[in-house]
Structures are given as structure tokens and as C-alpha cells.
Coordinates of N, CA and C in Angstrom, one line a residue:
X1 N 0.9 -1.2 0.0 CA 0.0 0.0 0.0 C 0.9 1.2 0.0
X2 N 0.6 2.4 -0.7 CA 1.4 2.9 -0.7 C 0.6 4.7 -0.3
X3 N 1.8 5.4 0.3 CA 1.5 6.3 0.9 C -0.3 7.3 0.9
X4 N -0.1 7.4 -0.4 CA -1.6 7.8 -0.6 C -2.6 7.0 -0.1
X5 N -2.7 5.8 -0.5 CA -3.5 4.7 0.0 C -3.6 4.7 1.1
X6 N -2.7 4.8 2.1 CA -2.7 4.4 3.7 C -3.2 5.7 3.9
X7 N -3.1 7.0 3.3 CA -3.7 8.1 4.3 C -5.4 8.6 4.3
X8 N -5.6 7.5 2.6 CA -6.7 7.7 2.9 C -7.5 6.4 3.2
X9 N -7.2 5.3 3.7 CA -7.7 4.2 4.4 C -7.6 4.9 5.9
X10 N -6.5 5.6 6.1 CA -6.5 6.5 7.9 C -7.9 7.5 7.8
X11 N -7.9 7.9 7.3 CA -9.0 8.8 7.1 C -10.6 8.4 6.9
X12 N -10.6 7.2 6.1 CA -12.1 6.8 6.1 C -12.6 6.1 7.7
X13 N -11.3 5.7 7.7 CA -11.7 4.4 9.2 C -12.2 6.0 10.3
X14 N -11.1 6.9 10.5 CA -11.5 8.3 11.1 C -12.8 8.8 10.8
X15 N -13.0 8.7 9.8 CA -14.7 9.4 9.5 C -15.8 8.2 9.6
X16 N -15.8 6.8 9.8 CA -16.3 6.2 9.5 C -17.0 6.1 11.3
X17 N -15.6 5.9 11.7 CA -15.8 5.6 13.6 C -16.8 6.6 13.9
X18 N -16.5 8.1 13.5 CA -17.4 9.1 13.8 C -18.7 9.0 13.4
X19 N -19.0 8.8 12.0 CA -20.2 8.6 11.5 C -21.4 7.4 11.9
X20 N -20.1 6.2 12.5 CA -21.3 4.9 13.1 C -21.2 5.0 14.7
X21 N -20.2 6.0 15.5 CA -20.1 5.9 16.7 C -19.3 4.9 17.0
X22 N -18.6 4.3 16.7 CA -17.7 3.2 17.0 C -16.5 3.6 17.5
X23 N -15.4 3.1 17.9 CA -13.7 3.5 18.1 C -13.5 3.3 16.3
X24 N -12.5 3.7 16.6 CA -11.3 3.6 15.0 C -11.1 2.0 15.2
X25 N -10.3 1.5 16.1 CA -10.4 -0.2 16.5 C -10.9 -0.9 16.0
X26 N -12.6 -0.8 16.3 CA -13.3 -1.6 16.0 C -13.9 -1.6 14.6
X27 N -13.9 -0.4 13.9 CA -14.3 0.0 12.6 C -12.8 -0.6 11.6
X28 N -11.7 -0.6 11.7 CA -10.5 -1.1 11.4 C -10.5 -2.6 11.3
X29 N -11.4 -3.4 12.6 CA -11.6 -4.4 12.6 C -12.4 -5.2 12.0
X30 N -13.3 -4.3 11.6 CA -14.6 -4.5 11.0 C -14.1 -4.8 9.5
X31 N -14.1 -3.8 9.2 CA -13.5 -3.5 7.7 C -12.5 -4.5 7.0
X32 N -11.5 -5.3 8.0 CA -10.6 -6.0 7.6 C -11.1 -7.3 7.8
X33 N -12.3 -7.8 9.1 CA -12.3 -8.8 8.7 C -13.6 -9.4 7.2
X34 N -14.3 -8.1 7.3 CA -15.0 -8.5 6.1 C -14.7 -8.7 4.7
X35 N -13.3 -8.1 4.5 CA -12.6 -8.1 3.0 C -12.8 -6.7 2.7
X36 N -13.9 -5.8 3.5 CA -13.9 -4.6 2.7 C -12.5 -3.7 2.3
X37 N -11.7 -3.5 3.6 CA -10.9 -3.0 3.9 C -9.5 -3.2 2.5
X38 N -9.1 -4.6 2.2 CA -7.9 -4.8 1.2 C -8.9 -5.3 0.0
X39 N -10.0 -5.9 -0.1 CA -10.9 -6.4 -1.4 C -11.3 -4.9 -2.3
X40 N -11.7 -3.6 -1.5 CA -12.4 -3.0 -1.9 C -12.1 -1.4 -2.0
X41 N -11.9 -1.3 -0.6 CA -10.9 0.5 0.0 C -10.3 0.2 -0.8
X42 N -8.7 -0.4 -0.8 CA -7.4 0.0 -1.2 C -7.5 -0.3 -2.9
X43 N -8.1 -1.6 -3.3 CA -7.8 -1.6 -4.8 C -8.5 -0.2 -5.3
X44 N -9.5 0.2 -4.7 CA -10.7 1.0 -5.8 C -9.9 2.9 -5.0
X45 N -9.2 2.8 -4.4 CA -8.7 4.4 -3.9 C -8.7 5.3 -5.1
X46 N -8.5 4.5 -6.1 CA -8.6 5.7 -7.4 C -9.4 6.7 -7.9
X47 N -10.4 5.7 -7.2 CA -11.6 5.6 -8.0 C -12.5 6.8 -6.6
X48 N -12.4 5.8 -5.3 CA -13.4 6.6 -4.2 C -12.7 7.8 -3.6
X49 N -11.6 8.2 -3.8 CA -11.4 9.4 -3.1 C -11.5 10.4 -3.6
X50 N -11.8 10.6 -5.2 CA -12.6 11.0 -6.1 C -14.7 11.7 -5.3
X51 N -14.7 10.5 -4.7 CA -16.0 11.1 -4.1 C -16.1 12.0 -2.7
X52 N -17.2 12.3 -2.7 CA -17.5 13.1 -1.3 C -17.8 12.1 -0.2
X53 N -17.3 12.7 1.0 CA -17.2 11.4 2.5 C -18.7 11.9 3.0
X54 N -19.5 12.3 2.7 CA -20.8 12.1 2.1 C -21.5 10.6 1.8
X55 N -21.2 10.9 0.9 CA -21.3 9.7 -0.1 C -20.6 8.6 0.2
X56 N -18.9 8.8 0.6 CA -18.3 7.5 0.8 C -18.7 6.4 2.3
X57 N -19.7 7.6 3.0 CA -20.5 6.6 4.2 C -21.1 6.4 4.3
X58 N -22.4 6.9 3.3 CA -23.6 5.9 3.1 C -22.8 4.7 2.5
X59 N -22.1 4.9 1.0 CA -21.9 3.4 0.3 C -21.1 2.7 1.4
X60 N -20.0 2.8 2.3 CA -18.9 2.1 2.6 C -20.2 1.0 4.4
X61 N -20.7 2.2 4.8 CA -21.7 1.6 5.8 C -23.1 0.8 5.3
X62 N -23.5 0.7 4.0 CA -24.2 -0.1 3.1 C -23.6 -1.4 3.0
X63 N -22.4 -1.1 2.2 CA -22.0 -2.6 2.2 C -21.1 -3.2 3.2
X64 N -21.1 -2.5 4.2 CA -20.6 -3.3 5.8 C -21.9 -4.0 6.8
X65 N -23.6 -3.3 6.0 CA -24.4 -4.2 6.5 C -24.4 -5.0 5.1
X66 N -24.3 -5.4 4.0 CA -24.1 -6.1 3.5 C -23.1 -7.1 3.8
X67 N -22.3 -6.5 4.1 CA -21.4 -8.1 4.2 C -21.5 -8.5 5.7
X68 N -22.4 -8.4 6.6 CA -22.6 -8.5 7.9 C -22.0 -8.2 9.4
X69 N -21.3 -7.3 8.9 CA -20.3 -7.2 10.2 C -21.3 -5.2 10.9
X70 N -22.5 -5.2 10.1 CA -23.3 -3.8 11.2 C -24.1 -4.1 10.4
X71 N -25.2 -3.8 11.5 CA -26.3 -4.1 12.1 C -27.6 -2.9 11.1

């Protein structure tokens, strides 16, 4: 992963904790064990940091109740 990538995987897990109420921890944990985290964040960074964190937490908290790790 390279620098860009990691600052903004640091950054979504930051906004994400905030946006579901969670620690950074557990949202980190979340994220990695569902695949979202290396399957989905890091290949597609090209593509999502491109969007508004708006937008990137409806879709990223969508498909985290899709892949079952929130409720």
C-alpha cells in the first residue's frame, strides 16, 4: 500500500468511527475482517477518493451491512 492509500484508508476508518459511533479499533476491525478493507478501500482508492465522505458513508456503511459485520 502505498502512501496515498494508507492516508486515505487512515482517514475513512476516522470518519467512519465518527459517522457509526464506533472506536477507529473496531471499525478497522470491521472493515478487515470482512474483506472490505484490502478487497475493496485500497484496490478502488482511485476511484473513491474521487468522491465526497458524504457519499463514501452511506456506500462504505451499506456494504458493511451487506457483508454483515453492522447491524
Amino acid at each position: 500500500m502505498d502512501r496515498k492509500s494508507l492516508d486515505f484508508v487512515t482517514y475513512i476508518i476516522s470518519k467512519l468511527a465518527y459517522h457509526l459511533k464506533l472506536s477507529q479499533r473496531d471499525v478497522y476491525d470491521r472493515l478487515k475482517r470482512s474483506g472490505i478493507l484490502y478487497d475493496y478501500i485500497v484496490p478502488s482508492y482511485d476511484v473513491l477518493h474521487t468522491f465526497s465522505s458524504r457519499y463514501l458513508m452511506e456506500d462504505l456503511t451499506d456494504y458493511m451491512k451487506k457483508k454483515g459485520v453492522l447491524s
